[in-house]
Short mmCIF file of C-alpha atoms and ligand atoms in Angstrom, two decimals:
data_model
loop_
_atom_site.label_atom_id
_atom_site.label_comp_id
_atom_site.label_asym_id
_atom_site.label_seq_id
_atom_site.Cartn_x
_atom_site.Cartn_y
_atom_site.Cartn_z
CA UNK A 282 -13.60 4.29 60.18
CA UNK A 283 -12.43 1.86 57.25
CA UNK A 284 -8.91 2.14 57.20
CA UNK A 285 -7.95 1.92 53.55
CA UNK A 286 -5.12 -1.55 51.92
CA UNK A 287 -1.69 -0.59 52.84
CA UNK A 288 1.02 1.00 50.06
CA UNK A 289 1.89 -1.69 48.34
CA UNK A 290 -1.34 -4.73 48.37
CA UNK A 291 -3.49 -3.80 45.38
CA UNK A 292 -7.92 -3.57 46.42
CA UNK A 293 -9.67 -5.50 43.91
CA UNK A 294 -11.15 -3.95 41.15
CA UNK A 295 -14.19 -2.03 41.03
CA UNK A 296 -17.26 -4.00 39.90
CA UNK A 297 -17.00 -4.48 36.05
CA UNK A 298 -19.48 -2.59 33.53
CA UNK A 299 -18.18 -4.12 30.71
CA UNK A 300 -17.62 -8.69 30.65
CA UNK A 301 -14.74 -9.79 30.74
CA UNK A 302 -11.95 -10.42 28.75
CA UNK A 303 -10.15 -13.30 27.86
CA UNK A 304 -6.62 -12.26 26.91
CA UNK A 305 -6.87 -15.29 24.69
CA UNK A 306 -9.06 -13.21 22.51
CA UNK A 307 -6.96 -9.90 21.78
CA UNK A 308 -5.62 -11.84 18.53
CA UNK A 309 -3.88 -9.31 16.83
CA UNK A 310 -0.78 -9.09 19.88
CA UNK A 311 -0.34 -12.79 18.83
CA UNK A 312 2.57 -11.79 16.03
CA UNK A 313 3.62 -15.35 14.00
CA UNK A 314 7.39 -16.42 15.74
CA UNK A 315 8.98 -19.59 14.87
CA UNK A 316 10.75 -21.29 12.02
CA UNK A 317 7.05 -21.23 9.63
CA UNK A 318 9.68 -20.55 6.81
CA UNK A 319 10.42 -24.83 6.55
CA UNK A 320 7.02 -25.18 5.42
CA UNK A 321 8.05 -24.58 2.43
CA UNK A 322 9.41 -28.14 1.15
CA UNK A 323 12.67 -25.41 -0.57
CA UNK A 324 13.03 -23.39 3.08
CA UNK A 325 13.15 -26.37 5.22
CA UNK A 326 16.95 -26.49 6.11
CA UNK A 327 16.79 -22.53 6.18
CA UNK A 328 18.26 -21.53 9.86
CA UNK A 329 17.40 -17.70 11.37
CA UNK A 330 20.81 -16.31 10.87
CA UNK A 331 19.94 -17.60 6.71
CA UNK A 332 15.75 -16.54 6.71
CA UNK A 333 17.06 -13.20 8.49
CA UNK A 334 19.85 -11.83 6.11
CA UNK A 335 17.30 -9.79 3.37
CA UNK A 336 20.01 -11.08 0.75
CA UNK A 337 19.10 -14.29 0.69
CA UNK A 338 15.11 -12.79 0.79
CA UNK A 339 16.30 -10.50 -2.65
CA UNK A 340 18.91 -13.35 -3.53
CA UNK A 341 15.92 -16.19 -3.68
CA UNK A 342 12.74 -13.91 -4.26
CA UNK A 343 10.53 -15.62 -7.06
CA UNK A 344 9.94 -13.94 -9.96
CA UNK A 345 8.57 -16.79 -12.37
CA UNK A 346 6.49 -20.40 -12.87
CA UNK A 347 9.61 -23.18 -12.52
CA UNK A 348 11.14 -20.04 -9.38
CA UNK A 349 7.44 -21.22 -8.44
CA UNK A 350 7.22 -24.34 -9.05
CA UNK A 351 10.58 -25.21 -7.37
CA UNK A 352 10.16 -23.87 -4.15
CA UNK A 353 6.73 -25.60 -3.17
CA UNK A 354 7.66 -28.73 -5.10
CA UNK A 355 4.84 -31.33 -3.71
CA UNK A 356 2.72 -29.02 -1.98
CA UNK A 357 0.63 -27.12 -4.58
CA UNK A 358 -0.77 -29.08 -7.72
CA UNK A 359 -0.39 -29.51 -11.26
CA UNK A 360 -3.54 -27.75 -11.88
CA UNK A 361 -2.87 -24.28 -9.53
CA UNK A 362 1.09 -23.85 -10.85
CA UNK A 363 -0.91 -23.96 -14.62
CA UNK A 364 -3.32 -21.35 -14.07
CA UNK A 365 -0.66 -18.53 -12.67
CA UNK A 366 1.56 -20.47 -15.21
CA UNK A 367 -1.43 -18.81 -17.48
CA UNK A 368 -2.13 -16.02 -15.08
CA UNK A 369 1.83 -14.39 -14.54
CA UNK A 370 1.80 -14.61 -19.01
CA UNK A 371 -1.80 -12.10 -18.52
CA UNK A 372 -0.16 -9.63 -16.03
CA UNK A 373 0.16 -6.13 -16.20
CA UNK A 374 2.78 -6.20 -13.03
CA UNK A 375 5.89 -7.99 -13.37
CA UNK A 376 6.26 -10.96 -10.27
CA UNK A 377 8.29 -11.26 -7.95
CA UNK A 378 6.93 -12.16 -5.05
CA UNK A 379 9.69 -12.76 -1.33
CA UNK A 380 10.08 -16.37 0.46
CA UNK A 381 9.47 -14.44 3.24
CA UNK A 382 6.05 -13.58 1.57
CA UNK A 383 5.68 -17.18 0.10
CA UNK A 384 6.07 -18.61 4.07
CA UNK A 385 3.17 -16.29 5.29
CA UNK A 386 1.23 -18.00 2.59
CA UNK A 387 -1.54 -20.82 3.54
CA UNK A 388 -0.64 -23.42 1.21
CA UNK A 389 -3.27 -26.24 2.05
CA UNK A 390 -5.55 -23.42 0.68
CA UNK A 391 -4.03 -20.54 -1.97
CA UNK A 392 -7.27 -19.18 -4.11
CA UNK A 393 -8.89 -17.96 -0.69
CA UNK A 394 -5.01 -17.07 0.52
CA UNK A 395 -5.29 -12.92 1.19
CA UNK A 396 -0.83 -12.14 0.40
CA UNK A 397 -1.46 -14.89 -2.46
CA UNK A 398 -4.58 -13.31 -3.99
CA UNK A 399 -1.81 -10.23 -3.18
CA UNK A 400 1.72 -11.20 -5.72
CA UNK A 401 1.26 -14.47 -7.43
CA UNK A 402 -1.98 -13.64 -10.66
CA UNK A 403 -3.98 -16.90 -11.92
CA UNK A 404 -6.19 -16.37 -14.96
CA UNK A 405 -9.00 -18.44 -13.24
CA UNK A 406 -10.14 -15.33 -11.41
CA UNK A 407 -9.90 -12.78 -14.20
CA UNK A 408 -12.05 -10.38 -14.82
CA UNK A 409 -12.49 -8.08 -16.67
CA UNK A 410 -11.50 -4.20 -17.17
CA UNK A 411 -13.98 -1.42 -16.45
CA UNK A 412 -14.60 0.16 -19.56
CA UNK A 413 -13.96 3.25 -17.51
CA UNK A 414 -10.46 2.54 -16.58
CA UNK A 415 -7.21 3.53 -18.61
CA UNK A 416 -3.08 3.09 -17.56
CA UNK A 417 -1.23 6.18 -15.10
CA UNK A 418 -5.04 6.89 -13.90
CA UNK A 419 -4.09 8.66 -11.58
CA UNK A 420 -2.49 10.80 -14.11
CA UNK A 421 0.70 11.62 -12.19
CA UNK A 422 2.62 12.16 -16.26
CA UNK A 423 -0.02 14.42 -16.87
CA UNK A 424 1.26 16.75 -13.85
CA UNK A 425 5.01 16.44 -13.83
CA UNK A 426 6.86 19.27 -14.43
CA UNK A 427 10.31 16.62 -14.86
CA UNK A 428 9.58 13.34 -15.11
CA UNK A 429 9.84 11.65 -11.72
CA UNK A 430 8.57 14.99 -10.23
CA UNK A 431 5.07 14.45 -9.20
CA UNK A 432 3.41 18.04 -8.44
CA UNK A 433 -0.32 17.97 -8.23
CA UNK A 434 -0.77 19.69 -4.52
CA UNK A 435 0.04 23.67 -3.52
CA UNK A 436 2.37 22.31 -1.25
CA UNK A 437 4.00 19.05 -1.65
CA UNK A 438 5.13 17.02 -4.26
CA UNK A 439 5.42 13.07 -5.21
CA UNK A 440 10.08 12.50 -6.66
CA UNK A 441 10.22 8.65 -8.16
CA UNK A 442 13.58 8.25 -8.25
CA UNK A 443 13.34 4.82 -9.12
CA UNK A 444 10.59 1.98 -11.13
CA UNK A 445 11.92 -1.22 -8.65
CA UNK A 446 10.46 -2.14 -5.89
CA UNK A 447 11.79 -6.33 -3.76
CA UNK A 448 8.94 -7.41 -4.33
CA UNK A 449 5.74 -6.62 -7.20
CA UNK A 450 2.28 -5.40 -5.49
CA UNK A 451 -0.61 -6.69 -8.81
CA UNK A 452 -2.73 -4.15 -7.75
CA UNK A 453 0.39 -2.21 -8.37
CA UNK A 454 -0.54 1.75 -9.53
CA UNK A 455 2.55 2.62 -10.93
CA UNK A 456 2.01 -0.03 -13.73
CA UNK A 457 2.86 1.95 -16.12
CA UNK A 458 6.73 2.52 -15.14
CA UNK A 459 6.65 0.20 -11.72
CA UNK A 460 8.88 -2.89 -13.12
CA UNK A 461 10.49 -4.74 -15.72
CA UNK A 462 8.24 -4.81 -19.18
CA UNK A 463 5.92 -7.95 -18.64
CA UNK A 464 4.05 -8.88 -22.17
CA UNK A 465 1.11 -6.46 -21.36
CA UNK A 466 2.69 -3.23 -21.10
CA UNK A 467 6.15 -0.91 -22.08
CA UNK A 468 6.51 0.83 -18.83
CA UNK A 469 7.63 4.50 -18.41
CA UNK A 470 10.79 4.85 -18.27
CA UNK A 471 11.88 5.89 -13.98
CA UNK A 472 15.09 4.69 -13.36
CA UNK A 473 17.41 5.74 -10.34
CA UNK A 474 19.06 8.30 -12.87
CA UNK A 475 20.59 11.14 -11.14
CA UNK A 476 20.55 13.41 -13.74
CA UNK A 477 16.50 13.08 -14.03
CA UNK A 478 17.14 13.71 -10.51
CA UNK A 479 19.17 17.52 -10.32
CA UNK A 480 16.38 18.53 -11.98
CA UNK A 481 13.66 17.39 -10.04
CA UNK A 482 15.32 18.09 -6.85
CA UNK A 483 16.05 21.93 -9.45
CA UNK A 484 12.61 22.30 -9.60
CA UNK A 485 11.53 21.18 -5.75
CA UNK A 486 14.53 24.48 -4.47
CA UNK A 487 12.29 26.80 -7.61
CA UNK A 488 9.44 26.12 -5.43
CA UNK A 489 9.08 27.94 -2.54
CA UNK A 490 4.98 26.93 -1.88
CA UNK A 491 6.71 23.24 -1.76
CA UNK A 492 7.17 21.96 2.12
CA UNK A 493 7.16 18.21 1.64
CA UNK A 494 7.87 15.88 0.04
CA UNK A 495 6.81 11.83 -0.83
CA UNK A 496 10.12 9.60 -1.52
CA UNK A 497 8.46 7.09 -3.36
CA UNK A 498 9.30 4.63 -7.20
CA UNK A 499 9.48 2.18 -6.93
CA UNK A 500 10.12 1.77 -3.13
CA UNK A 501 12.87 3.46 -1.42
CA UNK A 502 13.71 -0.14 0.00
CA UNK A 503 15.72 0.08 -3.16
CA UNK A 504 17.99 3.27 -3.48
CA UNK A 505 21.26 2.11 -1.67
CA UNK A 506 22.10 3.99 1.34
CA UNK A 507 24.12 6.38 -0.64
CA UNK A 508 20.72 7.80 -2.61
CA UNK A 509 19.23 7.78 0.83
CA UNK A 510 21.26 9.78 2.75
CA UNK A 511 22.34 12.19 -1.27
CA UNK A 512 18.55 12.72 -1.03
CA UNK A 513 17.64 12.57 2.18
CA UNK A 514 20.66 15.56 2.21
CA UNK A 515 20.12 17.77 -0.55
CA UNK A 516 16.10 18.04 0.59
CA UNK A 517 16.96 18.79 4.02
CA UNK A 518 19.75 21.64 3.22
CA UNK A 519 16.82 23.23 1.04
CA UNK A 520 14.73 26.39 2.96
CA UNK A 521 11.91 25.94 1.77
CA UNK A 522 11.30 21.02 3.07
CA UNK A 523 9.63 21.36 6.05
CA UNK A 524 8.72 17.57 6.15
CA UNK A 525 9.58 14.24 4.36
CA UNK A 526 8.53 10.78 4.07
CA UNK A 527 10.64 7.88 3.04
CA UNK A 528 7.67 5.54 0.60
CA UNK A 529 8.03 1.51 0.81
CA UNK A 530 6.32 -1.33 1.01
CA UNK A 531 10.06 -3.34 3.18
CA UNK A 532 8.84 -3.82 6.43
CA UNK A 533 5.33 -5.20 5.19
CA UNK A 534 7.64 -7.82 2.48
CA UNK A 535 11.37 -7.58 3.51
CA UNK A 536 11.46 -6.72 7.02
CA UNK A 537 14.87 -8.91 7.22
CA UNK A 538 16.49 -5.65 5.57
CA UNK A 539 15.64 -3.55 8.84
CA UNK A 540 17.97 -5.72 11.00
CA UNK A 541 19.64 -6.94 8.56
CA UNK A 542 21.68 -3.97 6.60
CA UNK A 543 23.52 -1.68 8.97
CA UNK A 544 24.07 0.15 5.97
CA UNK A 545 20.99 1.18 4.94
CA UNK A 546 19.04 1.26 8.75
CA UNK A 547 21.57 4.11 9.45
CA UNK A 548 21.39 6.00 6.30
CA UNK A 549 18.29 6.58 7.41
CA UNK A 550 18.36 7.63 11.03
CA UNK A 551 21.79 9.37 10.20
CA UNK A 552 18.80 11.80 7.47
CA UNK A 553 15.79 11.52 10.85
CA UNK A 554 18.82 12.99 12.32
CA UNK A 555 19.41 15.92 9.89
CA UNK A 556 15.88 16.92 9.80
CA UNK A 557 15.38 16.33 13.31
CA UNK A 558 18.27 19.24 14.04
CA UNK A 559 16.84 21.16 11.65
CA UNK A 560 13.23 21.01 13.01
CA UNK A 561 11.73 18.86 9.96
CA UNK A 562 10.18 15.58 9.72
CA UNK A 563 10.87 12.95 7.55
CA UNK A 564 9.19 9.48 8.55
CA UNK A 565 8.64 6.64 6.51
CA UNK A 566 5.05 5.26 5.17
CA UNK A 567 5.26 1.35 4.44
CA UNK A 568 2.33 -0.29 2.97
CA UNK A 569 0.50 -2.96 5.27
CA UNK A 570 -2.18 -3.89 3.71
CA UNK A 571 -3.08 -7.87 5.79
CA UNK A 572 -2.41 -9.25 9.18
CA UNK A 573 -0.58 -11.89 8.46
CA UNK A 574 2.20 -9.54 7.22
CA UNK A 575 2.20 -8.11 10.15
CA UNK A 576 5.12 -11.12 12.13
CA UNK A 577 7.20 -11.28 14.74
CA UNK A 578 10.26 -10.46 12.47
CA UNK A 579 8.15 -7.10 10.99
CA UNK A 580 7.62 -6.80 15.41
CA UNK A 581 11.82 -6.66 16.18
CA UNK A 582 12.58 -4.47 13.07
CA UNK A 583 9.77 -2.12 14.17
CA UNK A 584 10.62 -2.05 17.11
CA UNK A 585 14.62 -1.24 16.18
CA UNK A 586 13.23 2.23 14.19
CA UNK A 587 11.04 3.28 17.10
CA UNK A 588 14.38 3.22 19.64
CA UNK A 589 15.73 5.60 17.06
CA UNK A 590 12.98 7.75 16.45
CA UNK A 591 12.11 6.41 13.31
CA UNK A 592 7.46 7.27 12.90
CA UNK A 593 6.11 5.09 10.56
CA UNK A 594 2.93 5.31 8.88
CA UNK A 595 0.63 3.35 7.05
CA UNK A 596 -0.83 3.45 4.30
CA UNK A 597 -3.25 0.60 2.70
CA UNK A 598 -4.73 -0.42 -1.06
CA UNK A 599 -8.45 -1.77 0.11
CA UNK A 600 -8.46 -5.13 -1.70
CA UNK A 601 -11.57 -7.37 -2.19
CA UNK A 602 -10.88 -11.10 -0.75
CA UNK A 603 -7.32 -10.11 1.02
CA UNK A 604 -9.18 -6.88 3.62
CA UNK A 605 -12.50 -6.63 2.38
CA UNK A 606 -14.35 -7.14 5.71
CA UNK A 607 -14.43 -4.82 9.23
CA UNK A 608 -13.17 -7.96 11.24
CA UNK A 609 -10.10 -7.91 8.94
CA UNK A 610 -9.86 -4.64 9.00
CA UNK A 611 -9.84 -4.05 12.16
CA UNK A 612 -7.48 -6.23 13.07
CA UNK A 613 -5.50 -4.55 11.20
CA UNK A 614 -5.82 -1.05 12.72
CA UNK A 615 -5.00 -2.77 16.10
CA UNK A 616 -1.82 -5.07 14.52
CA UNK A 617 -0.10 -2.23 12.86
CA UNK A 618 -0.30 -0.03 16.17
CA UNK A 619 0.88 -2.90 18.58
CA UNK A 620 3.47 -2.55 16.86
CA UNK A 621 3.62 0.79 16.30
CA UNK A 622 2.19 1.65 12.72
CA UNK A 623 -0.33 4.52 12.63
CA UNK A 624 -2.51 3.40 10.50
CA UNK A 625 -2.73 6.60 7.67
CA UNK A 626 -4.58 5.36 5.01
CA UNK A 627 -6.74 3.30 3.26
CA UNK A 628 -7.52 3.82 -0.31
CA UNK A 629 -10.35 2.80 -2.31
CA UNK A 630 -8.76 0.37 -5.56
CA UNK A 631 -7.55 2.88 -7.61
CA UNK A 632 -9.06 1.42 -11.05
CA UNK A 633 -5.44 -0.20 -12.73
CA UNK A 634 -5.05 -2.20 -15.13
CA UNK A 635 -6.16 -6.43 -15.34
CA UNK A 636 -7.26 -5.84 -11.27
CA UNK A 637 -10.75 -6.17 -11.31
CA UNK A 638 -11.43 -9.32 -9.86
CA UNK A 639 -9.64 -6.42 -6.79
CA UNK A 640 -11.56 -3.68 -6.78
CA UNK A 641 -14.16 -3.54 -3.93
CA UNK A 642 -17.15 -0.50 -3.94
CA UNK A 643 -16.59 2.72 -2.74
CA UNK A 644 -20.21 1.45 -0.71
CA UNK A 645 -18.01 -1.64 0.69
CA UNK A 646 -15.60 1.41 1.92
CA UNK A 647 -18.09 3.54 3.71
CA UNK A 648 -18.72 0.32 6.15
CA UNK A 649 -15.88 -0.99 7.37
CA UNK A 650 -15.06 2.50 7.78
CA UNK A 651 -17.77 2.71 10.23
CA UNK A 652 -16.65 0.44 12.24
CA UNK A 653 -13.95 0.79 12.04
CA UNK A 654 -13.53 4.37 13.50
CA UNK A 655 -13.85 3.89 17.90
CA UNK A 656 -11.79 0.27 17.49
CA UNK A 657 -9.06 2.07 19.48
CA UNK A 658 -6.85 5.66 19.10
CA UNK A 659 -7.87 8.89 16.55
CA UNK A 660 -4.67 8.73 15.60
CA UNK A 661 -4.42 5.21 14.80
CA UNK A 662 -7.72 4.87 12.97
CA UNK A 663 -6.73 5.37 9.16
CA UNK A 664 -8.14 7.53 7.47
CA UNK A 665 -10.70 5.91 4.08
CA UNK A 666 -10.05 7.39 1.03
CA UNK A 667 -10.18 7.38 -2.90
CA UNK A 668 -7.14 8.97 -5.30
CA UNK A 669 -10.02 10.78 -7.59
CA UNK A 670 -9.43 9.49 -11.11
CA UNK A 671 -7.96 12.14 -13.51
CA UNK A 672 -5.70 13.52 -11.82
CA UNK A 673 -7.79 15.25 -8.36
CA UNK A 674 -6.84 14.17 -5.38
CA UNK A 675 -7.61 11.94 -2.33
CA UNK A 676 -10.72 12.71 -0.96
CA UNK A 677 -12.59 11.65 1.73
CA UNK A 678 -14.61 8.31 0.60
CA UNK A 679 -17.31 9.95 2.05
CA UNK A 680 -16.61 13.84 0.54
CA UNK A 681 -18.67 12.47 -2.59
CA UNK A 682 -21.50 15.09 -3.74
CA UNK A 683 -22.95 12.93 -5.59
CA UNK A 684 -23.05 8.76 -5.21
CA UNK A 685 -25.37 5.90 -7.10
CA UNK A 686 -25.60 2.61 -5.79
CA UNK A 687 -26.81 1.60 -9.13
CA UNK A 688 -24.41 2.59 -11.52
CA UNK A 689 -21.59 2.03 -9.06
CA UNK A 690 -20.35 5.62 -9.65
CA UNK A 691 -19.57 8.52 -7.05
CA UNK A 692 -18.79 11.83 -7.98
CA UNK A 693 -15.52 14.06 -5.77
CA UNK A 694 -14.76 17.72 -5.64
CA UNK A 695 -11.23 18.87 -5.20
CA UNK A 696 -11.55 22.43 -3.70
CA UNK A 697 -8.20 23.36 -3.12
CA UNK A 698 -6.94 20.96 -5.82
CA UNK A 699 -9.03 21.99 -9.63
CA UNK A 700 -12.28 24.13 -8.23
CA UNK A 701 -14.85 23.74 -10.63
CA UNK A 702 -13.76 20.09 -12.00
CA UNK A 703 -15.61 16.29 -11.01
CA UNK A 704 -13.87 12.68 -11.01
CA UNK A 705 -15.54 9.87 -11.24
CA UNK A 706 -14.42 6.65 -9.25
CA UNK A 707 -16.35 3.61 -11.43
CA UNK A 708 -17.37 0.23 -8.32
CA UNK A 709 -16.91 -2.52 -10.12
CA UNK A 710 -19.71 -3.41 -12.64
CA UNK A 711 -19.61 -6.80 -11.73
CA UNK A 712 -21.12 -6.46 -7.26
CA UNK A 713 -23.70 -3.72 -9.63
CA UNK A 714 -27.25 -4.60 -9.20
CA UNK A 715 -28.34 -6.22 -11.65
CA UNK A 716 -29.89 -3.11 -12.86
CA UNK A 717 -26.41 -1.74 -13.02
CA UNK A 718 -24.88 -4.43 -15.03
CA UNK A 719 -27.55 -4.48 -18.07
CA UNK A 720 -26.69 -0.50 -18.23
CA UNK A 721 -22.75 -1.13 -18.31
CA UNK A 722 -23.42 -3.42 -21.15
CA UNK A 723 -25.22 -0.94 -23.77
CA UNK A 724 -22.57 0.91 -24.56
CA UNK A 725 -24.89 3.77 -24.95
CA UNK A 726 -25.80 3.84 -21.20
CA UNK A 727 -22.56 5.01 -21.12
CA UNK A 728 -22.36 8.65 -21.16
CA UNK A 729 -26.08 8.97 -21.08
CA UNK A 730 -25.21 7.43 -17.45
CA UNK A 731 -21.89 9.77 -16.57
CA UNK A 732 -23.92 12.46 -17.80
CA UNK A 733 -26.25 12.23 -15.89
CA UNK A 734 -23.86 11.87 -12.58
CA UNK A 735 -22.16 15.51 -12.85
CA UNK A 736 -25.12 16.60 -13.20
CA UNK A 737 -26.68 14.99 -9.69
CA UNK A 738 -23.52 16.36 -8.24
CA UNK A 739 -22.88 19.62 -9.53
CA UNK A 740 -26.64 20.32 -8.59
CA UNK A 741 -25.26 19.84 -5.17
CA UNK A 742 -22.15 22.21 -4.74
CA UNK A 743 -21.85 25.30 -3.69
C1 LIG B 976 -1.22 10.78 -2.31
C2 LIG B 976 0.09 12.09 -1.96
C3 LIG B 976 0.80 12.52 -2.27
C4 LIG B 976 0.57 12.96 -0.63
O1 LIG B 976 -0.70 13.49 0.52
P1 LIG B 976 -0.98 13.20 1.18
O2 LIG B 976 -2.04 13.44 0.96
O3 LIG B 976 -0.10 14.60 2.47
O4 LIG B 976 -0.93 11.84 1.70
C5 LIG B 976 1.64 14.36 -2.25
N1 LIG B 976 1.26 14.19 -3.81
C6 LIG B 976 0.61 13.06 -4.18
C7 LIG B 976 0.37 13.46 -6.41
C8 LIG B 976 -0.54 12.06 -4.01
O5 LIG B 976 -0.35 10.66 -5.42
S1 LIG B 977 5.54 -1.92 -3.23
FE1 LIG B 977 4.30 0.04 -4.35
S2 LIG B 977 5.88 0.97 -6.28
FE2 LIG B 977 6.53 -1.29 -6.11
S3 LIG B 977 4.53 -2.59 -6.83
FE3 LIG B 977 4.39 -2.74 -4.73
S4 LIG B 977 2.58 -1.00 -4.78
FE4 LIG B 977 3.67 -0.71 -6.46
#
């Protein structure tokens, strides 16, 4: 009889069915640490304590080309700065970039850097908007009984208590309201006004079917601790409310706040704990788009929230040259899981003014989805969605009733939200085959393409 190994010694591992994996290739685990910001001329003397201070980050954020130039003295060419100057002038969004993000950009090659592409507009890459594009393509204002409260779905609503953010993303779907007026857009006013909030609360309390409130913006990071508490406690006190999500891009663009703004994090924790005692869920929804946005500072910040039992979920926007490859999206999803953030959605880029070069096709989203699903836990696998232009709500990207890759028109229905309606998404024209591009260049052909797409969808729906 063979004796088994004594307890405490490791038996040899059973024969492998898969080839061995080198630990060094598990790149999702390797987050950037160390004083990486000191590569930027303006931050060469900045120590860790200062860099981790969220007030320092906010105070030194870049809002115009002269500040950008001053921070990057000698690191970028004159041509780049001039391109950015013209890009800022054309942009529908205000510009605001934290020193943290600025330090994560590869300044050896800023043209191709995924963080530069998202935050610093350049005139040279601009494409014309799609002819079917409109400001507020999701019709958030049309579904708002009170300014800043969109009640589209039966049991959940979107509350926009403020219109500022710690940074401004070029691709923001809410460029109709978020940020300060730009040369290109005069904004719809959603500033933090507690009288307006009271109207929104009164509406939410009056609708027994509402259970779930997304507190977005703008960005919940910019709520004062007392405002975060007021909103959380008011909503938790309503018997109909079961779930609250605070939406903030903060963890992705200024994780320092979670490590250094104790008042804000304690206020958040208190709302989460109060909710837990009432058996109601309060979570954070955040917005990472690229694996480079997840550093050692992010990991420390997410650990802080995890220790406090605060769930964090992620919503990404699929963007051309940022995260529209299988390898990047797989790495993003794995790295998010590694820092205990659950990937929830990847949005096909909304039809947003002034950023046509960032949009991708539905087909790209479908291909990436097929390659990501299965690469990690199912609960860490995002659903790829199209937020149906015109107010149909979020639809699984695969669930179109009709999709013509030549015209780039996909048609979705939204049976739970607006039964009987058809919603159209349009791929960017420059990515279409030549035949499709030719058809869009003829304005008389446009309504015919759209009518045909809707007819094809109608024939399929039952
Ligand atoms: C996204 C969104 C919600 C929340 O939808 P989920 O699919 O539950 O994340 C609620 N209201 C509006 C208007 C939205 O756009
Ligand atoms: S943080 Fe969110 S709301 Fe603010 S600009 Fe970016 S995408 Fe828009």
